[in-house]
Coordinates of C-alpha atoms and ligand atoms in Angstrom, one line a residue:
M1 CA 0.2 -0.4 0.5
N2 CA 1.5 3.2 -0.4
V3 CA 1.7 5.3 2.3
H4 CA 2.2 9.3 1.6
P5 CA 4.7 10.5 4.0
K6 CA 2.3 12.9 5.8
A7 CA 1.0 10.0 7.0
N8 CA 3.1 9.9 9.1
G9 CA 3.2 12.5 10.6
A10 CA 6.1 13.8 8.9
Y11 CA 6.7 15.0 5.3
R12 CA 11.0 14.9 4.2
Y13 CA 12.5 17.0 1.9
R14 CA 16.1 16.5 -0.4
R15 CA 18.4 17.5 -2.8
A16 CA 17.0 17.2 -6.2
R17 CA 18.6 15.0 -8.6
A18 CA 18.6 17.2 -11.7
L19 CA 20.7 19.7 -10.9
S20 CA 24.1 21.3 -11.9
Y21 CA 25.8 24.3 -11.1
F22 CA 28.0 27.2 -12.6
I23 CA 30.0 30.2 -11.9
S24 CA 28.5 33.5 -13.7
D25 CA 29.0 37.0 -13.0
G26 CA 30.9 36.0 -9.9
E27 CA 28.1 33.9 -8.2
I28 CA 27.2 29.9 -8.1
V29 CA 24.0 29.6 -10.3
V30 CA 22.1 26.5 -10.0
F31 CA 20.5 25.1 -13.3
N32 CA 17.1 21.7 -12.4
F33 CA 16.7 21.3 -16.2
L34 CA 13.8 18.6 -15.4
T35 CA 12.0 22.2 -15.0
N36 CA 14.1 24.7 -16.7
R37 CA 14.7 27.0 -13.2
S38 CA 18.0 28.7 -12.5
F39 CA 19.0 30.2 -9.5
A40 CA 22.1 32.1 -7.7
C41 CA 23.0 30.6 -4.6
N42 CA 24.8 31.5 -1.6
A43 CA 27.3 30.0 0.3
R44 CA 24.4 29.1 3.3
C45 CA 22.3 27.9 0.1
L46 CA 24.6 25.7 -1.2
D47 CA 25.0 24.2 2.8
V48 CA 21.7 24.0 3.1
L49 CA 22.1 21.7 -0.4
M50 CA 25.6 19.7 0.4
Q51 CA 23.1 18.6 3.4
S52 CA 20.0 17.3 1.9
E53 CA 21.6 14.2 0.2
D54 CA 18.8 12.2 1.0
W55 CA 15.1 12.0 2.1
R56 CA 15.3 14.1 5.9
P57 CA 12.6 15.6 7.6
L58 CA 11.5 19.0 7.3
E59 CA 12.3 19.6 11.2
D60 CA 15.9 19.3 9.8
L61 CA 14.8 22.8 8.0
F62 CA 13.5 24.0 10.7
A63 CA 15.6 23.5 13.1
M64 CA 18.7 24.7 10.9
T65 CA 16.3 28.0 10.6
E66 CA 16.0 27.9 14.6
E67 CA 20.5 27.8 15.3
H68 CA 21.0 30.4 12.5
R69 CA 18.0 32.5 14.0
T70 CA 17.3 34.4 10.9
S71 CA 14.7 35.0 8.5
S72 CA 16.8 36.0 5.0
L73 CA 17.7 32.0 5.5
V74 CA 14.0 30.9 5.7
E75 CA 13.2 32.4 2.5
E76 CA 16.1 31.8 0.9
I77 CA 14.4 27.9 1.8
A78 CA 11.7 29.0 1.0
Q79 CA 13.1 29.4 -2.5
L80 CA 15.5 26.5 -2.5
F81 CA 12.1 24.4 -2.3
S82 CA 10.2 27.4 -4.8
L83 CA 12.8 27.0 -7.8
T84 CA 13.1 23.4 -7.6
A85 CA 16.2 22.3 -5.6
L86 CA 15.1 20.9 -2.7
V87 CA 12.1 19.0 -3.5
V88 CA 9.1 17.8 -1.9
E89 CA 8.8 13.6 -1.6
G90 CA 5.6 12.2 -2.7
D91 CA 5.0 15.3 -5.3
L92 CA 4.7 15.7 -8.5
I93 CA 8.6 17.5 -9.1
A94 CA 10.5 15.1 -6.6
T95 CA 8.4 11.6 -8.9
K96 CA 10.3 12.7 -11.4
D97 CA 13.1 13.5 -10.2
T98 CA 13.8 10.4 -8.2
E99 CA 12.4 7.8 -11.8
Y100 CA 15.7 10.8 -13.4
A101 CA 18.0 9.7 -10.6
D102 CA 16.5 6.2 -11.5
T103 CA 16.3 5.6 -15.0
W104 CA 18.6 8.1 -16.8
E105 CA 22.2 6.3 -17.0
W106 CA 23.7 8.5 -19.4
G107 CA 25.2 11.2 -17.2
S108 CA 24.0 14.3 -16.2
V109 CA 26.0 16.1 -18.7
T110 CA 23.6 14.9 -21.8
A111 CA 20.5 15.3 -19.5
Q112 CA 21.0 18.1 -19.5
L113 CA 21.6 19.2 -22.7
H114 CA 18.5 16.5 -23.3
F115 CA 15.7 17.9 -20.8
S116 CA 16.7 21.9 -21.0
S117 CA 15.5 21.4 -24.6
Q118 CA 12.9 20.0 -23.9
D119 CA 9.6 22.7 -24.8
N120 CA 12.3 25.6 -25.2
L121 CA 9.8 28.5 -27.1
T122 CA 11.3 29.1 -30.9
V123 CA 11.0 32.3 -32.1
S124 CA 8.9 32.1 -35.8
D125 CA 9.3 32.1 -38.7
Q126 CA 9.4 36.1 -39.1
M127 CA 11.2 36.7 -35.8
A128 CA 14.3 34.4 -36.9
A129 CA 13.8 35.8 -40.3
E130 CA 14.3 39.3 -39.0
I131 CA 17.3 38.0 -36.2
Q132 CA 19.3 37.3 -38.8
I133 CA 19.4 40.5 -40.9
L134 CA 20.3 42.4 -38.0
R135 CA 22.7 39.8 -37.8
A136 CA 24.0 39.8 -41.0
K137 CA 24.7 43.6 -40.9
D138 CA 27.2 43.5 -37.8
Q139 CA 28.4 39.6 -39.0
P140 CA 28.2 37.8 -42.3
S141 CA 26.7 34.1 -41.5
P142 CA 29.4 31.6 -41.7
Q143 CA 29.4 29.6 -45.3
L144 CA 27.2 27.5 -46.0
I145 CA 29.6 25.5 -48.3
R146 CA 32.9 24.5 -48.7
H147 CA 33.7 25.2 -52.7
G148 CA 36.1 22.9 -53.6
D149 CA 38.9 24.9 -56.4
P150 CA 37.5 23.6 -60.1
K151 CA 41.7 23.0 -61.2
D152 CA 42.4 20.4 -58.4
G153 CA 41.1 17.0 -57.7
V154 CA 38.9 14.7 -59.8
A155 CA 35.5 16.1 -61.5
L156 CA 33.1 13.5 -61.0
P157 CA 30.6 12.6 -63.6
P158 CA 26.7 14.3 -63.3
F159 CA 24.3 12.6 -61.6
R160 CA 22.8 10.6 -63.7
M161 CA 18.6 11.1 -62.8
D162 CA 18.3 7.1 -64.5
S163 CA 16.0 5.4 -61.5
E164 CA 13.0 6.0 -60.0
L165 CA 14.5 6.7 -57.2
K166 CA 17.2 9.0 -58.1
A167 CA 14.1 11.3 -59.6
V168 CA 12.4 11.1 -56.4
M169 CA 15.5 11.5 -54.4
R170 CA 16.1 14.7 -56.4
T171 CA 12.9 15.9 -56.3
R172 CA 12.2 15.9 -52.4
R173 CA 11.2 19.7 -51.2
T174 CA 10.2 20.8 -47.4
I175 CA 6.7 21.6 -48.8
R176 CA 4.1 23.8 -45.9
A177 CA 1.1 24.6 -48.4
F178 CA -1.3 21.6 -48.5
L179 CA -4.3 20.6 -50.6
D180 CA -7.7 19.5 -47.8
H181 CA -7.4 16.7 -49.1
P182 CA -7.5 12.6 -47.7
V183 CA -4.3 10.8 -47.5
E184 CA -5.5 6.7 -48.6
L185 CA -3.8 4.5 -46.5
P186 CA -0.9 2.1 -48.8
P187 CA 1.5 5.7 -48.7
I188 CA 1.1 5.5 -45.1
A189 CA 1.4 1.5 -44.6
D190 CA 4.7 1.6 -46.9
A191 CA 5.7 5.0 -45.5
L192 CA 5.9 3.4 -41.6
Y193 CA 7.1 0.6 -43.6
A194 CA 9.8 2.0 -45.0
G195 CA 11.6 3.9 -42.2
L196 CA 10.4 0.9 -39.0
G197 CA 9.0 -2.1 -40.8
V198 CA 10.6 -5.1 -39.2
T199 CA 12.3 -7.0 -42.5
G200 CA 14.7 -9.5 -40.4
I201 CA 15.1 -11.0 -37.0
V202 CA 18.9 -11.3 -36.1
S203 CA 19.2 -13.8 -32.6
T204 CA 21.9 -13.8 -30.5
E205 CA 22.6 -15.0 -26.7
I206 CA 21.4 -11.1 -25.8
G207 CA 17.2 -11.7 -27.9
D208 CA 15.5 -11.0 -30.3
H209 CA 17.2 -7.9 -32.5
P210 CA 14.8 -6.3 -35.2
L211 CA 16.3 -5.2 -38.7
R212 CA 14.2 -3.0 -40.5
M213 CA 15.2 -1.0 -43.8
T214 CA 17.1 1.5 -41.5
P215 CA 20.2 1.4 -39.6
S216 CA 19.9 1.5 -36.0
P217 CA 23.1 1.7 -33.3
G218 CA 23.7 -1.3 -32.1
A219 CA 20.5 -2.8 -33.6
R220 CA 18.4 -1.4 -30.8
N221 CA 16.0 -0.2 -32.5
A222 CA 14.9 2.8 -29.9
F223 CA 12.0 4.4 -32.3
E224 CA 8.6 4.4 -31.9
A225 CA 6.1 6.1 -34.9
Y226 CA 2.9 7.6 -33.9
I227 CA 0.3 9.3 -36.6
F228 CA -2.5 11.6 -36.4
A229 CA -4.5 11.4 -38.6
R230 CA -6.5 14.4 -39.8
N231 CA -7.7 13.2 -43.3
V232 CA -7.0 9.6 -43.5
P233 CA -9.4 7.4 -45.3
G234 CA -9.8 3.9 -42.9
L235 CA -8.8 6.1 -39.3
A236 CA -10.8 8.5 -37.5
E237 CA -10.8 11.8 -37.8
N238 CA -8.2 13.9 -36.1
K239 CA -7.1 10.5 -33.4
F240 CA -3.5 9.4 -32.5
Y241 CA -2.4 5.4 -33.6
H242 CA 0.7 4.2 -32.5
Y243 CA 2.3 2.0 -35.7
A244 CA 3.0 -1.5 -34.0
A245 CA 5.8 -2.3 -36.4
Y246 CA 6.4 -5.7 -36.1
E247 CA 3.0 -6.9 -36.0
H248 CA 3.1 -3.3 -39.7
R249 CA -0.3 -2.5 -38.1
L250 CA -2.3 0.3 -36.1
E251 CA -3.4 0.6 -33.3
P252 CA -5.9 3.7 -31.7
V253 CA -4.1 5.3 -29.0
D254 CA -7.1 5.8 -26.2
S255 CA -6.9 9.1 -24.0
D256 CA -9.3 10.8 -21.5
D257 CA -7.2 14.3 -22.0
P258 CA -8.8 16.2 -24.3
L259 CA -6.6 16.3 -28.2
P260 CA -4.1 19.1 -28.7
S261 CA -4.6 21.3 -32.0
M262 CA -2.7 20.1 -34.5
D263 CA -1.0 23.3 -34.5
A264 CA 0.0 23.3 -30.6
M265 CA 2.0 19.9 -31.4
F266 CA 4.7 22.3 -33.9
A267 CA 6.4 25.5 -31.6
E268 CA 4.5 28.8 -32.4
N269 CA 4.0 30.0 -35.5
Q270 CA 3.8 27.0 -37.7
P271 CA -0.4 27.1 -38.9
W272 CA 0.1 24.8 -42.6
V273 CA 0.3 22.6 -40.6
K274 CA -2.9 22.5 -40.1
K275 CA -4.0 21.7 -43.4
A276 CA -1.6 18.6 -42.9
S277 CA -3.6 15.2 -43.4
L278 CA -1.5 13.6 -40.8
L279 CA 1.3 13.9 -38.9
V280 CA 4.1 10.9 -38.0
F281 CA 5.9 11.8 -35.2
L282 CA 8.9 10.0 -33.9
V283 CA 9.8 8.8 -30.0
A284 CA 12.4 8.2 -29.0
H285 CA 13.4 5.2 -26.2
F286 CA 16.8 5.8 -24.7
E287 CA 16.5 3.1 -22.5
R288 CA 17.1 0.8 -24.7
V289 CA 20.6 2.4 -25.9
M290 CA 21.1 2.8 -22.6
W291 CA 20.8 -0.5 -21.9
K292 CA 23.9 -1.8 -24.7
Y293 CA 25.6 1.8 -24.5
I294 CA 26.1 3.5 -21.3
N295 CA 28.2 6.4 -22.5
G296 CA 26.4 9.3 -23.2
S297 CA 27.2 9.8 -26.4
A298 CA 25.2 7.5 -28.3
Y299 CA 22.3 10.1 -27.1
A300 CA 23.7 11.7 -30.7
H301 CA 23.5 8.2 -32.6
V302 CA 19.6 8.2 -31.7
F303 CA 19.4 11.2 -33.1
V304 CA 21.1 9.7 -36.3
E305 CA 19.1 7.7 -36.4
A306 CA 15.4 9.7 -36.2
G307 CA 17.1 11.2 -39.6
H308 CA 17.8 7.6 -41.4
I309 CA 14.2 6.8 -41.0
A310 CA 12.6 10.4 -42.0
Q311 CA 14.3 10.5 -44.9
N312 CA 13.2 7.2 -45.4
M313 CA 9.1 7.5 -44.7
M314 CA 9.8 11.2 -47.0
L315 CA 11.7 9.5 -49.9
I316 CA 8.4 6.9 -49.8
L317 CA 5.8 9.8 -49.5
S318 CA 7.7 11.8 -52.4
E319 CA 7.2 8.9 -54.5
H320 CA 3.4 9.0 -54.5
G321 CA 3.2 13.2 -55.4
L322 CA 2.9 13.7 -51.2
V323 CA 4.7 16.3 -49.2
V324 CA 6.1 16.9 -45.9
N325 CA 7.6 18.9 -44.0
P326 CA 9.8 17.9 -41.8
A327 CA 9.5 19.7 -38.0
G328 CA 12.1 19.5 -34.6
A329 CA 10.6 22.2 -33.5
I330 CA 8.1 20.9 -32.0
S331 CA 5.6 21.1 -28.2
H332 CA 7.3 17.6 -26.8
S333 CA 5.7 17.5 -23.5
L334 CA 2.0 18.1 -25.1
I335 CA 2.4 15.8 -27.5
E336 CA 3.7 13.0 -24.8
R337 CA 0.8 13.0 -22.7
A338 CA -1.9 13.4 -25.0
I339 CA 0.0 9.3 -26.9
G340 CA 0.6 8.3 -23.3
E341 CA 4.4 8.6 -23.7
N342 CA 5.3 9.9 -20.5
E343 CA 8.4 7.9 -19.7
L344 CA 11.1 10.3 -18.7
T345 CA 13.6 7.8 -20.9
H346 CA 11.0 8.5 -23.5
S347 CA 10.9 11.6 -25.8
V348 CA 9.8 12.9 -29.2
V349 CA 11.9 14.3 -31.5
Y350 CA 10.9 15.1 -35.2
A351 CA 7.8 14.8 -37.3
L352 CA 6.2 14.8 -40.8
A353 CA 3.3 16.7 -41.4
V354 CA 2.1 15.4 -44.4
G355 CA 0.0 16.3 -47.4
Y356 CA -0.3 16.8 -51.3
P357 CA 0.7 20.0 -52.1
D358 CA -0.5 23.5 -52.8
R359 CA 1.3 24.3 -55.9
E360 CA -0.8 27.1 -56.3
D361 CA 0.6 28.2 -52.6
D362 CA 3.0 31.6 -53.1
S363 CA 5.6 29.3 -51.2
V364 CA 5.2 26.6 -53.3
S365 CA 4.8 27.9 -57.2
W366 CA 8.4 29.0 -57.5
L367 CA 8.5 25.2 -57.8
A368 CA 6.5 24.9 -60.5
P369 CA 9.6 23.9 -62.1
E370 CA 11.3 21.4 -59.8
F371 CA 7.6 19.6 -60.3
K372 CA 7.3 19.6 -64.0
I373 CA 11.1 17.3 -64.2
R374 CA 9.8 14.9 -62.3
D375 CA 6.7 15.0 -63.0
E376 CA 8.1 14.3 -66.6
L377 CA 11.5 12.5 -65.0
L378 CA 8.9 9.8 -62.7
A379 CA 6.5 9.1 -66.0
M380 CA 9.7 8.9 -68.5
I381 CA 10.6 5.5 -66.1
R382 CA 7.7 4.0 -65.0
D383 CA 6.8 3.7 -69.0
Q384 CA 10.0 2.6 -69.8
K385 CA 10.0 0.4 -66.7
F386 CA 6.0 -0.9 -67.7
Q387 CA 7.1 -1.4 -71.7
G388 CA 10.0 -3.5 -70.2
Ligands
FMN401 C1 16.3 18.1 -37.8 C2 15.2 19.6 -38.5 C3 14.0 20.1 -38.1 C4 13.2 21.0 -38.8 N1 12.8 21.6 -38.1 C5 11.6 22.5 -38.8 C6 10.6 23.1 -38.5 O1 10.4 22.4 -37.1 N2 9.9 24.0 -39.1 C7 9.7 24.1 -40.4 O2 9.2 24.6 -41.1 N3 10.7 23.1 -40.6 C8 12.0 22.5 -40.3 N4 13.2 21.7 -40.8 C9 13.0 21.5 -42.7 C10 14.1 22.5 -42.9 O3 13.4 24.1 -43.2 C11 14.4 22.1 -44.8 O4 14.7 21.2 -44.7 C12 15.9 23.1 -45.1 O5 14.9 25.1 -45.3 C13 15.7 22.4 -46.8 O6 15.1 22.2 -47.2 P1 13.9 21.8 -48.5 O7 14.5 20.1 -47.2 O8 13.4 21.6 -49.2 O9 15.5 20.6 -48.9 C14 13.7 20.9 -40.4 C15 14.3 20.2 -40.9 C16 15.5 18.9 -40.4 C17 16.3 18.6 -40.8

């Protein structure tokens, strides 16, 4: 039976585990990377934190303040709680903090990077453009490509557009203007399969490793995929589904919480996403990789895996005449709550907004020549293929 700590007559507290410390402007700054709160901490507060390693009854803190007989220490201790440097046993923050201590095996540096980048507001497209224009006045952007010497080295034969695969690869583009058209299940099924479908199993003394069309660090298969169906015949409207990769099935995700809107799932000011026919979310299960790789450098490999999966999905969707807006600027907690991926080591890292392109839209019409090449090429290649 779960007994609330209060039932024993005493609340207990301890120092949060998710803290990092650094010196800035001559002050010691303490940062809780799970709650994203930081504050300057004086020597006395640090002393309180040092003495709060394990759960202690709150009376110990009262005793400490009585000893010093200063009201400022009382205020400082209250601050330590409100800034989540000290946590109270059994409350939500302490529970998350304990989950962090128990499950995050990649150390506090990787944790700080990961958790402090969750749900962080990004600037809107327009603001980002303005910031870049301002910045470029004093400090031009670094070169985005390293030019070679045309007289040096070996000139490579030109890229030959001689297969459907190459034509699809060549004409993939991020498109942010969608037609309000349904997307049928077959291209979605193909895309999910190309990203995460199980094409084989390798059995070792450790267990079975699913193999896919996409590589995975240590064959740890870090990802699960979910889709949010807005306009997909055969699926409920505005509903999340989990892709059960082994069975190649979509399972409805049931939730009592109200559904977030599509544009809320993407970080601020990406309104075009509302017209996408579906969204795909890639959710990392870090513990699968941690289990094998105890070094935090494996954290980066998980994100590389997401890129492989997403690219395969995008190419398949492109082949079907669909377009995709890949997005990293997403509302992590909102999505994770909606799909029930609440474990601390589970994290949505990438989203794809999918639909048919609105070729009349200003943001797409400049791509008309690209679409023309693509359509002609695909028609030609398919024609040749079907004629043998
Ligand atoms: C990791 C990653 C994150 C991205 N995040 C966003 C995003 O949040 N919103 C968006 O509109 N585009 C996003 N993009 C798309 C890029 O803006 C786009 O790929 C880039 O402008 C180049 O255009 P292209 O994809 O047509 O080649 C992202 C792309 C990548 C690879």
